[in-house]
Amino acid sequence: MKEVRVRFAPSPTGYLHVGGLRTALYNYLFAKKNNGKFVLRIEDTDRNRLVEGAVEKLIETLKWVGLDYDEGPDKPGDVGPYTQSQRLDLYKKYAEKLIADGNAYYAFDTPERLQELRDYQYKNKLQPKYDKLALKLSKEEIEEKLANGEPHVVRLNVRSGEKIKLNDIIRGQVEFETDIIDDQILIKSDGFPTYHLANVVDDYLMGITHVIRGEEWLSSTPKHILLYKYLGWELPEFAHLPLLLNPDRSKLSKRQGDVAVEDYRAKGYLKEALINFVALLGWSTSDNREIFEMNELIEEFSLERVHKAGAIFNIEKLNWLNAEHLRKKPAEELLSMLKEEFKNSKYADSIPDDDYLLLIIEAMRERVSFVREYIEKCPYFYERPTGYDEAVIKKRWKDDSQELLREYVGRLKRIENPQKEDYEKILVEIAEEREIGKGRLIHPLRLAVSGVGIGPGVYDLLFILGKDEVINRIETALTKISK
Ligand code: GLU
């Protein structure tokens, strides 16, 4: 069997769209699953849309998420270069072959004439299509115009009255009538190929066996199939992935939120969560399992299980997956991520030591969805409370709270090097002696040392802060909280 070769072929726009990430991921998974090769090809033939540094940024993002390609602009293979602007001669060569065989032709229309044609067609409710006027030129006329350097394009010569059949792996049988296909421009007046020509030439020359891409390219596929036919090339398999939709079922757009992978990265989403999330945008296993690591996705993935219906982009699900993946991480890994996070926080100059942070990591593990929340959700581990939550005071601070906390401090002072159990033991003792519920101590204690009413288990909280700090904070609170 032929080796599977797939490609991700982005146009460098300056950021990686989440839809692009999904396309790249499905290609990667398909390649890995089939022991094939995954190629990165940069489609930069639209010179008006070039963005400085975009390719480097894209490569950096792909590396960050872990989608390693086997061949690409910075990973030479046998069929490079992998950047279309470096392959112009190849497109020219095939355009000339198409012209020589009568399957493409030069056209010298001015923008004004094309506009008039479009206006006419619009007014008369005709399909907007080139009228093949250039085909009426004689060979001599064409040569003269070319020799005079007249601006021109090369167009695909689509014959009407034919049917083009496509057997898409995901969408099944799809049929197109050639009558509705325009004589697509293949080479633009700037000499650059359009997407269609360059894409087909490269897929063929790069030995691509499966073209896996977004559904928005389905309507271009008949033009591509014609090109394969005219050039006498065998067709690859096609698989068009379902559209990504906003919750209101409109097409996922920048307007309704972030679509750039880089933005999610900057917001602190884990690559594991993003990969897991986009994997499920249009694909599922038969048991609808939700949590996957990359190796498990490779194991389970198949194009046959990709859905036809549009996939809804649900940010809550991404947040949930982020929390799940974060919780699964070993403490040491969380520690180094947290230390990075600290560097960009207001505590950058006073980052606590590793042992202290490791205790916080264990105490807060079930309570955070993002690494930054190890800082944001529990500032009391890093600084003394500057105030006390009024609502908590109202609800939890009782007439005997002052006295109970004084008692607690007194007993704590007598214990040398208290462990977590000791903080519990003295609390239980006081509660039992006075025949009161433990809550009568727990809530005022928490409030006194943290300033708030929620957080990790109170004994963890006290133990992590340590004896001196706890005593200091309680004594301060006793002078400040009154009711
Ligand atoms: N350059 C196209 C894009 O930006 C590639 C489409 C395809 O995969 O054929 O998505």
CSV table of C-alpha atoms and ligand atoms in Angstrom, one decimal:
chain,number,residue,atom,x,y,z
A,1,MET,CA,0.0,0.0,0.0
A,2,LYS,CA,1.1,3.5,-0.7
A,3,GLU,CA,2.5,5.5,2.2
A,4,VAL,CA,0.0,7.9,3.6
A,5,ARG,CA,1.0,11.5,3.1
A,6,VAL,CA,-1.1,14.4,4.4
A,7,ARG,CA,-0.5,18.1,4.7
A,8,PHE,CA,-1.5,21.2,6.6
A,9,ALA,CA,-1.4,24.0,4.1
A,10,PRO,CA,-2.1,27.3,5.9
A,11,SER,CA,-1.9,30.7,4.4
A,12,PRO,CA,0.1,32.8,6.8
A,13,THR,CA,-2.3,35.3,8.2
A,14,GLY,CA,-0.4,36.2,11.4
A,15,TYR,CA,-2.2,33.8,13.7
A,16,LEU,CA,-3.4,30.2,13.8
A,17,HIS,CA,-7.2,30.0,13.7
A,18,VAL,CA,-8.7,27.3,16.0
A,19,GLY,CA,-10.2,25.8,12.8
A,20,GLY,CA,-6.7,25.6,11.4
A,21,LEU,CA,-5.6,23.9,14.5
A,22,ARG,CA,-8.3,21.3,14.1
A,23,THR,CA,-7.4,20.7,10.5
A,24,ALA,CA,-3.7,20.4,11.4
A,25,LEU,CA,-4.6,18.1,14.3
A,26,TYR,CA,-6.8,15.7,12.2
A,27,ASN,CA,-4.1,15.6,9.6
A,28,TYR,CA,-1.5,14.8,12.2
A,29,LEU,CA,-3.6,12.2,13.9
A,30,PHE,CA,-4.4,10.5,10.6
A,31,ALA,CA,-0.7,10.4,9.6
A,32,LYS,CA,0.4,9.0,13.0
A,33,LYS,CA,-2.4,6.4,13.1
A,34,ASN,CA,-1.4,5.2,9.6
A,35,ASN,CA,2.4,5.5,10.0
A,36,GLY,CA,2.4,8.1,7.4
A,37,LYS,CA,4.0,11.5,6.9
A,38,PHE,CA,2.6,14.9,7.9
A,39,VAL,CA,3.8,17.8,5.8
A,40,LEU,CA,3.5,21.5,6.5
A,41,ARG,CA,3.2,23.7,3.4
A,42,ILE,CA,3.0,27.4,3.5
A,43,GLU,CA,0.5,28.8,1.0
A,44,ASP,CA,1.7,32.4,0.6
A,45,THR,CA,0.7,33.2,-3.0
A,46,ASP,CA,-1.7,36.0,-2.1
A,47,ARG,CA,0.8,38.8,-2.0
A,48,ASN,CA,-1.7,41.3,-0.7
A,49,ARG,CA,-2.3,39.4,2.5
A,50,LEU,CA,1.3,38.8,3.5
A,51,VAL,CA,2.1,39.5,7.2
A,52,GLU,CA,5.6,40.0,8.4
A,53,GLY,CA,6.8,37.2,10.7
A,54,ALA,CA,3.6,35.2,10.2
A,55,VAL,CA,5.3,32.0,9.2
A,56,GLU,CA,7.6,32.0,12.2
A,57,LYS,CA,4.7,32.6,14.5
A,58,LEU,CA,2.7,29.8,13.0
A,59,ILE,CA,5.6,27.4,13.2
A,60,GLU,CA,6.1,28.4,16.8
A,61,THR,CA,2.5,27.8,17.7
A,62,LEU,CA,2.4,24.4,16.0
A,63,LYS,CA,5.5,23.4,18.0
A,64,TRP,CA,3.9,24.6,21.2
A,65,VAL,CA,0.8,22.5,20.7
A,66,GLY,CA,3.0,19.5,19.8
A,67,LEU,CA,2.0,19.0,16.2
A,68,ASP,CA,5.4,18.0,14.8
A,69,TYR,CA,5.5,17.7,11.1
A,70,ASP,CA,7.9,15.4,9.2
A,71,GLU,CA,8.6,17.9,6.4
A,72,GLY,CA,8.1,21.6,6.2
A,73,PRO,CA,9.8,25.0,5.5
A,74,ASP,CA,12.3,24.4,8.3
A,75,LYS,CA,12.4,20.6,7.9
A,76,PRO,CA,13.6,19.8,4.4
A,77,GLY,CA,12.3,16.7,2.7
A,78,ASP,CA,12.5,15.2,-0.8
A,79,VAL,CA,9.8,17.3,-2.3
A,80,GLY,CA,10.5,20.8,-1.1
A,81,PRO,CA,10.7,23.7,-1.0
A,82,TYR,CA,7.6,23.8,1.2
A,83,THR,CA,6.8,27.5,0.7
A,84,GLN,CA,4.7,28.2,-2.4
A,85,SER,CA,6.4,31.6,-3.2
A,86,GLN,CA,9.6,29.5,-3.7
A,87,ARG,CA,7.9,27.2,-6.3
A,88,LEU,CA,6.7,29.7,-8.9
A,89,ASP,CA,8.5,28.1,-11.8
A,90,LEU,CA,6.6,24.8,-11.2
A,91,TYR,CA,3.2,26.5,-11.3
A,92,LYS,CA,4.3,28.4,-14.5
A,93,LYS,CA,5.4,25.1,-16.1
A,94,TYR,CA,2.0,23.4,-15.4
A,95,ALA,CA,0.0,26.5,-16.4
A,96,GLU,CA,1.9,26.4,-19.8
A,97,LYS,CA,1.1,22.7,-20.2
A,98,LEU,CA,-2.6,23.4,-19.5
A,99,ILE,CA,-2.5,26.3,-22.1
A,100,ALA,CA,-0.8,24.1,-24.7
A,101,ASP,CA,-3.4,21.4,-24.3
A,102,GLY,CA,-6.3,23.9,-24.6
A,103,ASN,CA,-7.3,23.4,-20.9
A,104,ALA,CA,-6.4,26.9,-19.9
A,105,TYR,CA,-6.0,30.2,-21.7
A,106,TYR,CA,-4.6,33.7,-21.5
A,107,ALA,CA,-7.1,36.5,-20.9
A,108,PHE,CA,-6.4,40.2,-21.3
A,109,ASP,CA,-9.6,41.8,-19.9
A,110,THR,CA,-9.4,45.1,-18.2
A,111,PRO,CA,-10.8,45.4,-14.7
A,112,GLU,CA,-13.4,47.8,-16.2
A,113,ARG,CA,-14.7,45.2,-18.7
A,114,LEU,CA,-14.9,42.6,-16.0
A,115,GLN,CA,-16.9,45.0,-13.8
A,116,GLU,CA,-19.3,45.7,-16.6
A,117,LEU,CA,-19.7,42.0,-17.2
A,118,ARG,CA,-20.5,41.5,-13.5
A,119,ASP,CA,-23.0,44.4,-13.5
A,120,TYR,CA,-24.7,43.0,-16.5
A,121,GLN,CA,-25.0,39.5,-15.1
A,122,TYR,CA,-26.2,40.9,-11.8
A,123,LYS,CA,-28.9,43.0,-13.4
A,124,ASN,CA,-30.1,40.1,-15.6
A,125,LYS,CA,-30.0,37.6,-12.7
A,126,LEU,CA,-27.3,35.6,-14.5
A,127,GLN,CA,-24.7,33.6,-12.7
A,128,PRO,CA,-21.5,35.7,-12.3
A,129,LYS,CA,-19.1,34.0,-14.6
A,130,TYR,CA,-16.3,34.9,-17.0
A,131,ASP,CA,-17.8,34.9,-20.6
A,132,LYS,CA,-14.8,33.2,-22.3
A,133,LEU,CA,-14.3,36.3,-24.5
A,134,ALA,CA,-10.5,35.7,-24.5
A,135,LEU,CA,-11.0,32.4,-26.2
A,136,LYS,CA,-11.9,34.3,-29.4
A,137,LEU,CA,-8.4,35.7,-29.7
A,138,SER,CA,-6.3,34.3,-32.5
A,139,LYS,CA,-2.9,32.8,-31.8
A,140,GLU,CA,-1.2,35.8,-33.3
A,141,GLU,CA,-3.2,38.3,-31.3
A,142,ILE,CA,-2.3,36.5,-28.1
A,143,GLU,CA,1.4,36.5,-29.0
A,144,GLU,CA,1.3,40.1,-29.9
A,145,LYS,CA,-0.4,41.1,-26.6
A,146,LEU,CA,2.1,39.0,-24.6
A,147,ALA,CA,5.0,40.5,-26.5
A,148,ASN,CA,3.6,44.0,-25.8
A,149,GLY,CA,3.5,43.2,-22.1
A,150,GLU,CA,-0.2,43.6,-21.8
A,151,PRO,CA,-1.5,42.7,-18.3
A,152,HIS,CA,-3.1,39.2,-18.4
A,153,VAL,CA,-4.2,36.3,-16.4
A,154,VAL,CA,-4.4,32.6,-17.1
A,155,ARG,CA,-7.9,31.0,-16.8
A,156,LEU,CA,-9.0,27.4,-16.5
A,157,ASN,CA,-11.1,26.3,-19.5
A,158,VAL,CA,-14.2,24.7,-17.9
A,159,ARG,CA,-16.4,22.9,-20.4
A,160,SER,CA,-20.1,23.2,-19.7
A,161,GLY,CA,-22.5,20.2,-19.6
A,162,GLU,CA,-20.3,17.9,-17.6
A,163,LYS,CA,-20.8,16.3,-14.2
A,164,ILE,CA,-18.0,16.1,-11.6
A,165,LYS,CA,-18.3,13.4,-9.0
A,166,LEU,CA,-16.5,13.4,-5.7
A,167,ASN,CA,-16.5,10.6,-3.2
A,168,ASP,CA,-15.6,12.4,0.0
A,169,ILE,CA,-14.6,10.3,2.9
A,170,ILE,CA,-16.7,12.3,5.3
A,171,ARG,CA,-19.5,13.7,3.1
A,172,GLY,CA,-20.0,10.7,0.8
A,173,GLN,CA,-21.0,11.2,-2.9
A,174,VAL,CA,-21.1,14.9,-3.9
A,175,GLU,CA,-21.9,15.9,-7.5
A,176,PHE,CA,-21.2,19.2,-9.2
A,177,GLU,CA,-22.3,20.5,-12.6
A,178,THR,CA,-19.6,22.2,-14.6
A,179,ASP,CA,-22.2,24.7,-15.9
A,180,ILE,CA,-21.9,26.6,-12.6
A,181,ILE,CA,-18.1,26.5,-12.4
A,182,ASP,CA,-16.4,29.8,-13.4
A,183,ASP,CA,-13.3,29.8,-15.6
A,184,GLN,CA,-11.1,30.1,-12.5
A,185,ILE,CA,-8.0,32.3,-12.7
A,186,LEU,CA,-5.0,30.1,-12.3
A,187,ILE,CA,-2.2,32.7,-12.7
A,188,LYS,CA,-2.9,36.3,-11.6
A,189,SER,CA,-1.7,39.4,-13.4
A,190,ASP,CA,1.2,39.6,-10.9
A,191,GLY,CA,2.5,36.3,-12.2
A,192,PHE,CA,1.6,34.5,-9.0
A,193,PRO,CA,-0.6,31.4,-9.1
A,194,THR,CA,-4.0,31.4,-7.3
A,195,TYR,CA,-4.6,29.0,-4.5
A,196,HIS,CA,-6.3,26.5,-6.8
A,197,LEU,CA,-3.4,25.9,-9.2
A,198,ALA,CA,-0.7,26.0,-6.6
A,199,ASN,CA,-2.6,23.7,-4.2
A,200,VAL,CA,-3.2,21.0,-6.8
A,201,VAL,CA,0.3,21.1,-8.3
A,202,ASP,CA,1.8,20.9,-4.9
A,203,ASP,CA,-0.5,18.2,-3.6
A,204,TYR,CA,0.4,16.1,-6.6
A,205,LEU,CA,4.2,16.8,-6.6
A,206,MET,CA,4.4,16.3,-2.8
A,207,GLY,CA,2.7,12.9,-3.1
A,208,ILE,CA,-0.3,13.8,-0.9
A,209,THR,CA,-2.6,10.8,-0.7
A,210,HIS,CA,-5.4,12.4,1.5
A,211,VAL,CA,-6.5,16.0,1.3
A,212,ILE,CA,-8.1,16.7,4.7
A,213,ARG,CA,-9.4,20.3,5.0
A,214,GLY,CA,-12.3,22.4,6.1
A,215,GLU,CA,-15.6,22.3,4.5
A,216,GLU,CA,-15.2,25.8,3.2
A,217,TRP,CA,-13.0,24.4,0.5
A,218,LEU,CA,-15.5,21.8,-0.7
A,219,SER,CA,-16.9,24.2,-3.4
A,220,SER,CA,-13.3,24.6,-4.8
A,221,THR,CA,-12.8,20.9,-5.1
A,222,PRO,CA,-14.5,20.4,-8.5
A,223,LYS,CA,-12.1,22.9,-10.0
A,224,HIS,CA,-9.3,20.9,-8.4
A,225,ILE,CA,-10.7,17.7,-9.8
A,226,LEU,CA,-10.7,19.3,-13.3
A,227,LEU,CA,-7.1,20.3,-12.9
A,228,TYR,CA,-6.1,16.8,-11.9
A,229,LYS,CA,-8.0,15.5,-14.9
A,230,TYR,CA,-6.5,18.0,-17.4
A,231,LEU,CA,-3.0,17.3,-16.1
A,232,GLY,CA,-3.5,13.5,-16.3
A,233,TRP,CA,-2.9,13.0,-12.6
A,234,GLU,CA,-4.5,10.5,-10.2
A,235,LEU,CA,-6.8,12.1,-7.6
A,236,PRO,CA,-6.0,12.0,-3.9
A,237,GLU,CA,-8.7,11.1,-1.4
A,238,PHE,CA,-10.7,14.0,-0.1
A,239,ALA,CA,-12.1,14.6,3.4
A,240,HIS,CA,-13.9,17.8,4.2
A,241,LEU,CA,-14.2,18.6,7.9
A,242,PRO,CA,-17.4,20.1,9.3
A,243,LEU,CA,-17.7,23.9,9.8
A,244,LEU,CA,-17.0,25.3,13.2
A,245,LEU,CA,-20.0,27.3,14.5
A,246,ASN,CA,-20.7,29.8,17.3
A,247,PRO,CA,-23.3,28.7,19.9
A,248,ASP,CA,-25.9,30.6,17.8
A,249,ARG,CA,-24.9,28.4,14.8
A,250,SER,CA,-23.4,31.2,12.9
A,251,LYS,CA,-20.0,30.6,11.4
A,252,LEU,CA,-17.2,30.9,14.0
A,253,SER,CA,-15.8,34.3,13.6
A,254,LYS,CA,-13.4,36.7,15.2
A,255,ARG,CA,-16.3,39.0,16.2
A,256,GLN,CA,-17.8,36.6,18.7
A,257,GLY,CA,-14.6,35.9,20.6
A,258,ASP,CA,-11.2,34.6,20.3
A,259,VAL,CA,-10.3,32.4,17.3
A,260,ALA,CA,-6.5,32.7,17.5
A,261,VAL,CA,-4.8,29.8,19.2
A,262,GLU,CA,-2.2,32.3,20.4
A,263,ASP,CA,-4.9,34.2,22.3
A,264,TYR,CA,-5.9,31.0,24.2
A,265,ARG,CA,-2.3,30.3,24.9
A,266,ALA,CA,-1.8,33.8,26.3
A,267,LYS,CA,-4.9,33.4,28.5
A,268,GLY,CA,-3.2,30.4,30.1
A,269,TYR,CA,-5.0,27.5,28.4
A,270,LEU,CA,-3.0,24.3,28.4
A,271,LYS,CA,-2.0,22.8,25.1
A,272,GLU,CA,-3.4,19.5,26.2
A,273,ALA,CA,-6.8,21.0,26.8
A,274,LEU,CA,-6.8,22.9,23.5
A,275,ILE,CA,-5.8,19.7,21.6
A,276,ASN,CA,-8.5,17.7,23.4
A,277,PHE,CA,-11.0,20.4,22.8
A,278,VAL,CA,-10.5,20.8,19.0
A,279,ALA,CA,-10.2,17.0,18.6
A,280,LEU,CA,-13.9,16.8,19.7
A,281,LEU,CA,-15.0,19.6,17.3
A,282,GLY,CA,-16.5,17.3,14.8
A,283,TRP,CA,-15.2,13.9,15.9
A,284,SER,CA,-16.1,11.4,18.7
A,285,THR,CA,-15.6,7.9,19.7
A,286,SER,CA,-18.6,5.5,19.9
A,287,ASP,CA,-18.7,5.8,23.7
A,288,ASN,CA,-18.5,9.6,23.5
A,289,ARG,CA,-15.5,9.7,25.8
A,290,GLU,CA,-14.4,13.3,26.5
A,291,ILE,CA,-10.9,13.3,28.0
A,292,PHE,CA,-8.0,12.4,25.7
A,293,GLU,CA,-4.3,12.8,25.8
A,294,MET,CA,-2.5,13.1,22.4
A,295,ASN,CA,-1.4,9.4,22.3
A,296,GLU,CA,-5.0,8.3,23.0
A,297,LEU,CA,-6.3,10.5,20.2
A,298,ILE,CA,-3.8,8.9,17.8
A,299,GLU,CA,-5.0,5.5,18.9
A,300,GLU,CA,-8.7,6.3,18.5
A,301,PHE,CA,-8.8,8.6,15.6
A,302,SER,CA,-10.4,7.8,12.3
A,303,LEU,CA,-11.8,9.9,9.5
A,304,GLU,CA,-14.9,7.7,9.3
A,305,ARG,CA,-16.0,8.9,12.7
A,306,VAL,CA,-15.8,12.6,11.7
A,307,HIS,CA,-19.3,14.1,11.7
A,308,LYS,CA,-20.9,15.9,8.8
A,309,ALA,CA,-22.9,18.4,10.9
A,310,GLY,CA,-21.2,21.7,11.9
A,311,ALA,CA,-19.4,21.6,15.3
A,312,ILE,CA,-20.3,24.1,18.0
A,313,PHE,CA,-17.5,25.9,19.7
A,314,ASN,CA,-18.4,25.8,23.4
A,315,ILE,CA,-16.0,27.8,25.5
A,316,GLU,CA,-17.4,26.3,28.8
A,317,LYS,CA,-16.3,22.9,27.6
A,318,LEU,CA,-12.8,24.2,26.9
A,319,ASN,CA,-12.6,25.7,30.4
A,320,TRP,CA,-13.8,22.4,31.9
A,321,LEU,CA,-11.2,20.4,29.9
A,322,ASN,CA,-8.5,22.8,31.0
A,323,ALA,CA,-9.4,22.2,34.6
A,324,GLU,CA,-9.4,18.4,34.0
A,325,HIS,CA,-6.0,18.4,32.3
A,326,LEU,CA,-4.5,20.7,34.9
A,327,ARG,CA,-5.6,18.5,37.7
A,328,LYS,CA,-3.9,15.5,36.1
A,329,LYS,CA,-0.5,17.1,36.0
A,330,PRO,CA,2.3,16.0,38.3
A,331,ALA,CA,3.1,18.5,41.1
A,332,GLU,CA,6.6,19.2,39.8
A,333,GLU,CA,5.2,20.3,36.4
A,334,LEU,CA,2.6,22.5,38.0
A,335,LEU,CA,5.3,24.0,40.2
A,336,SER,CA,7.4,25.1,37.2
A,337,MET,CA,4.4,26.5,35.4
A,338,LEU,CA,3.4,28.3,38.6
A,339,LYS,CA,6.8,29.8,39.0
A,340,GLU,CA,6.6,31.1,35.4
A,341,GLU,CA,3.2,32.6,36.2
A,342,PHE,CA,4.7,34.3,39.3
A,343,LYS,CA,7.2,36.1,37.1
A,344,ASN,CA,4.4,38.0,35.5
A,345,SER,CA,2.5,38.7,38.7
A,346,LYS,CA,2.8,41.4,41.3
A,347,TYR,CA,4.7,39.0,43.4
A,348,ALA,CA,7.5,38.7,40.9
A,349,ASP,CA,10.1,40.0,43.4
A,350,SER,CA,9.0,37.8,46.3
A,351,ILE,CA,8.3,34.3,44.8
A,352,PRO,CA,7.8,31.8,47.6
A,353,ASP,CA,10.1,28.8,47.8
A,354,ASP,CA,9.3,25.5,46.1
A,355,ASP,CA,8.2,23.7,49.3
A,356,TYR,CA,5.7,26.3,50.2
A,357,LEU,CA,4.3,26.4,46.6
A,358,LEU,CA,4.1,22.6,46.5
A,359,LEU,CA,1.9,22.6,49.6
A,360,ILE,CA,-0.4,25.2,48.0
A,361,ILE,CA,-0.5,23.2,44.8
A,362,GLU,CA,-1.8,20.1,46.6
A,363,ALA,CA,-4.3,22.2,48.7
A,364,MET,CA,-5.7,24.1,45.7
A,365,ARG,CA,-5.5,21.4,43.0
A,366,GLU,CA,-9.3,20.7,43.0
A,367,ARG,CA,-10.2,24.3,43.1
A,368,VAL,CA,-8.4,25.8,40.1
A,369,SER,CA,-9.0,25.6,36.4
A,370,PHE,CA,-6.0,27.7,35.3
A,371,VAL,CA,-2.4,27.9,36.6
A,372,ARG,CA,-2.8,31.6,37.3
A,373,GLU,CA,-5.7,30.8,39.8
A,374,TYR,CA,-3.1,29.3,42.1
A,375,ILE,CA,-2.2,33.0,42.6
A,376,GLU,CA,-5.5,34.8,42.0
A,377,LYS,CA,-7.7,32.6,44.0
A,378,CYS,CA,-5.6,32.5,47.1
A,379,PRO,CA,-3.7,35.8,47.5
A,380,TYR,CA,-3.7,35.1,51.3
A,381,PHE,CA,-0.9,32.7,50.8
A,382,TYR,CA,1.3,35.4,49.5
A,383,GLU,CA,0.2,38.5,51.5
A,384,ARG,CA,-1.6,39.3,54.7
A,385,PRO,CA,-5.3,40.1,54.4
A,386,THR,CA,-5.9,43.8,53.8
A,387,GLY,CA,-9.6,43.5,54.8
A,388,TYR,CA,-12.2,41.1,55.9
A,389,ASP,CA,-15.2,40.1,53.8
A,390,GLU,CA,-18.2,41.9,55.3
A,391,ALA,CA,-20.7,39.3,54.3
A,392,VAL,CA,-18.7,36.6,56.0
A,393,ILE,CA,-18.4,38.7,59.2
A,394,LYS,CA,-22.1,39.2,59.3
A,395,LYS,CA,-22.8,35.5,58.9
A,396,ARG,CA,-20.0,33.9,60.8
A,397,TRP,CA,-18.6,36.2,63.4
A,398,LYS,CA,-20.5,35.5,66.6
A,399,ASP,CA,-20.4,37.0,70.1
A,400,ASP,CA,-17.9,34.3,71.3
A,401,SER,CA,-15.7,34.4,68.2
A,402,GLN,CA,-13.1,36.8,69.8
A,403,GLU,CA,-12.8,34.6,72.8
A,404,LEU,CA,-12.6,31.4,70.9
A,405,LEU,CA,-9.9,32.6,68.7
A,406,ARG,CA,-7.9,33.9,71.7
A,407,GLU,CA,-8.2,30.4,73.2
A,408,TYR,CA,-7.0,28.9,69.9
A,409,VAL,CA,-4.0,31.2,69.8
A,410,GLY,CA,-3.2,30.4,73.4
A,411,ARG,CA,-3.1,26.6,72.7
A,412,LEU,CA,-1.3,27.0,69.4
A,413,LYS,CA,1.5,29.0,71.1
A,414,ARG,CA,2.2,26.0,73.3
A,415,ILE,CA,2.8,23.5,70.5
A,416,GLU,CA,6.2,23.4,69.0
A,417,ASN,CA,6.4,22.9,65.3
A,418,PRO,CA,2.7,22.1,64.8
A,419,GLN,CA,1.7,19.6,62.1
A,420,LYS,CA,-1.5,19.7,60.1
A,421,GLU,CA,-3.1,17.3,62.7
A,422,ASP,CA,-2.2,19.6,65.5
A,423,TYR,CA,-4.2,22.5,64.1
A,424,GLU,CA,-7.2,20.1,63.9
A,425,LYS,CA,-6.6,18.6,67.3
A,426,ILE,CA,-6.6,21.8,69.3
A,427,LEU,CA,-9.7,23.0,67.4
A,428,VAL,CA,-11.6,19.8,68.2
A,429,GLU,CA,-10.5,20.0,71.8
A,430,ILE,CA,-11.9,23.5,72.3
A,431,ALA,CA,-15.1,22.6,70.5
A,432,GLU,CA,-15.6,19.5,72.6
A,433,GLU,CA,-14.8,21.2,75.9
A,434,ARG,CA,-17.3,23.9,75.2
A,435,GLU,CA,-19.8,21.6,73.6
A,436,ILE,CA,-20.1,23.7,70.4
A,437,GLY,CA,-19.9,22.8,66.7
A,438,LYS,CA,-16.5,22.9,65.1
A,439,GLY,CA,-17.9,25.5,62.6
A,440,ARG,CA,-18.0,28.1,65.4
A,441,LEU,CA,-14.2,28.0,65.2
A,442,ILE,CA,-13.5,27.0,61.7
A,443,HIS,CA,-15.3,30.0,60.0
A,444,PRO,CA,-13.9,32.8,62.2
A,445,LEU,CA,-10.4,31.2,61.9
A,446,ARG,CA,-10.5,31.1,58.2
A,447,LEU,CA,-11.8,34.7,58.0
A,448,ALA,CA,-9.1,35.9,60.4
A,449,VAL,CA,-6.2,34.3,58.5
A,450,SER,CA,-7.4,34.7,54.9
A,451,GLY,CA,-9.9,37.6,55.0
A,452,VAL,CA,-12.4,35.5,53.0
A,453,GLY,CA,-14.9,32.8,53.6
A,454,ILE,CA,-13.8,30.2,51.0
A,455,GLY,CA,-10.6,28.4,50.2
A,456,PRO,CA,-8.9,25.1,50.8
A,457,GLY,CA,-9.5,23.0,53.9
A,458,VAL,CA,-8.9,25.1,57.0
A,459,TYR,CA,-6.3,22.8,58.5
A,460,ASP,CA,-4.3,22.9,55.2
A,461,LEU,CA,-4.7,26.7,55.2
A,462,LEU,CA,-3.3,27.0,58.8
A,463,PHE,CA,-0.6,24.5,58.3
A,464,ILE,CA,0.7,26.1,55.1
A,465,LEU,CA,0.7,29.6,56.6
A,466,GLY,CA,2.6,28.2,59.6
A,467,LYS,CA,2.4,28.9,63.4
A,468,ASP,CA,3.9,32.4,63.6
A,469,GLU,CA,2.0,33.7,60.7
A,470,VAL,CA,-1.3,32.2,61.9
A,471,ILE,CA,-0.8,33.7,65.4
A,472,ASN,CA,0.1,37.1,63.9
A,473,ARG,CA,-2.9,37.1,61.6
A,474,ILE,CA,-5.3,36.1,64.2
A,475,GLU,CA,-4.1,38.7,66.6
A,476,THR,CA,-4.3,41.4,63.9
A,477,ALA,CA,-7.9,40.2,63.1
A,478,LEU,CA,-8.9,40.4,66.7
A,479,THR,CA,-8.1,44.1,66.7
A,480,LYS,CA,-9.8,44.8,63.4
A,481,ILE,CA,-12.9,42.7,63.3
A,482,SER,CA,-15.7,43.8,65.6
A,483,LYS,CA,-19.4,43.3,65.4
B,1,GLU,N1,-4.3,27.7,2.0
B,1,GLU,C1,-5.5,27.1,2.3
B,1,GLU,C2,-5.9,27.6,3.7
B,1,GLU,O1,-5.5,28.6,4.1
B,1,GLU,C3,-5.4,25.6,2.2
B,1,GLU,C4,-6.7,24.9,2.0
B,1,GLU,C5,-6.5,23.5,1.7
B,1,GLU,O2,-6.1,22.7,2.6
B,1,GLU,O3,-6.6,23.1,0.5
B,1,GLU,O4,-6.7,27.0,4.4
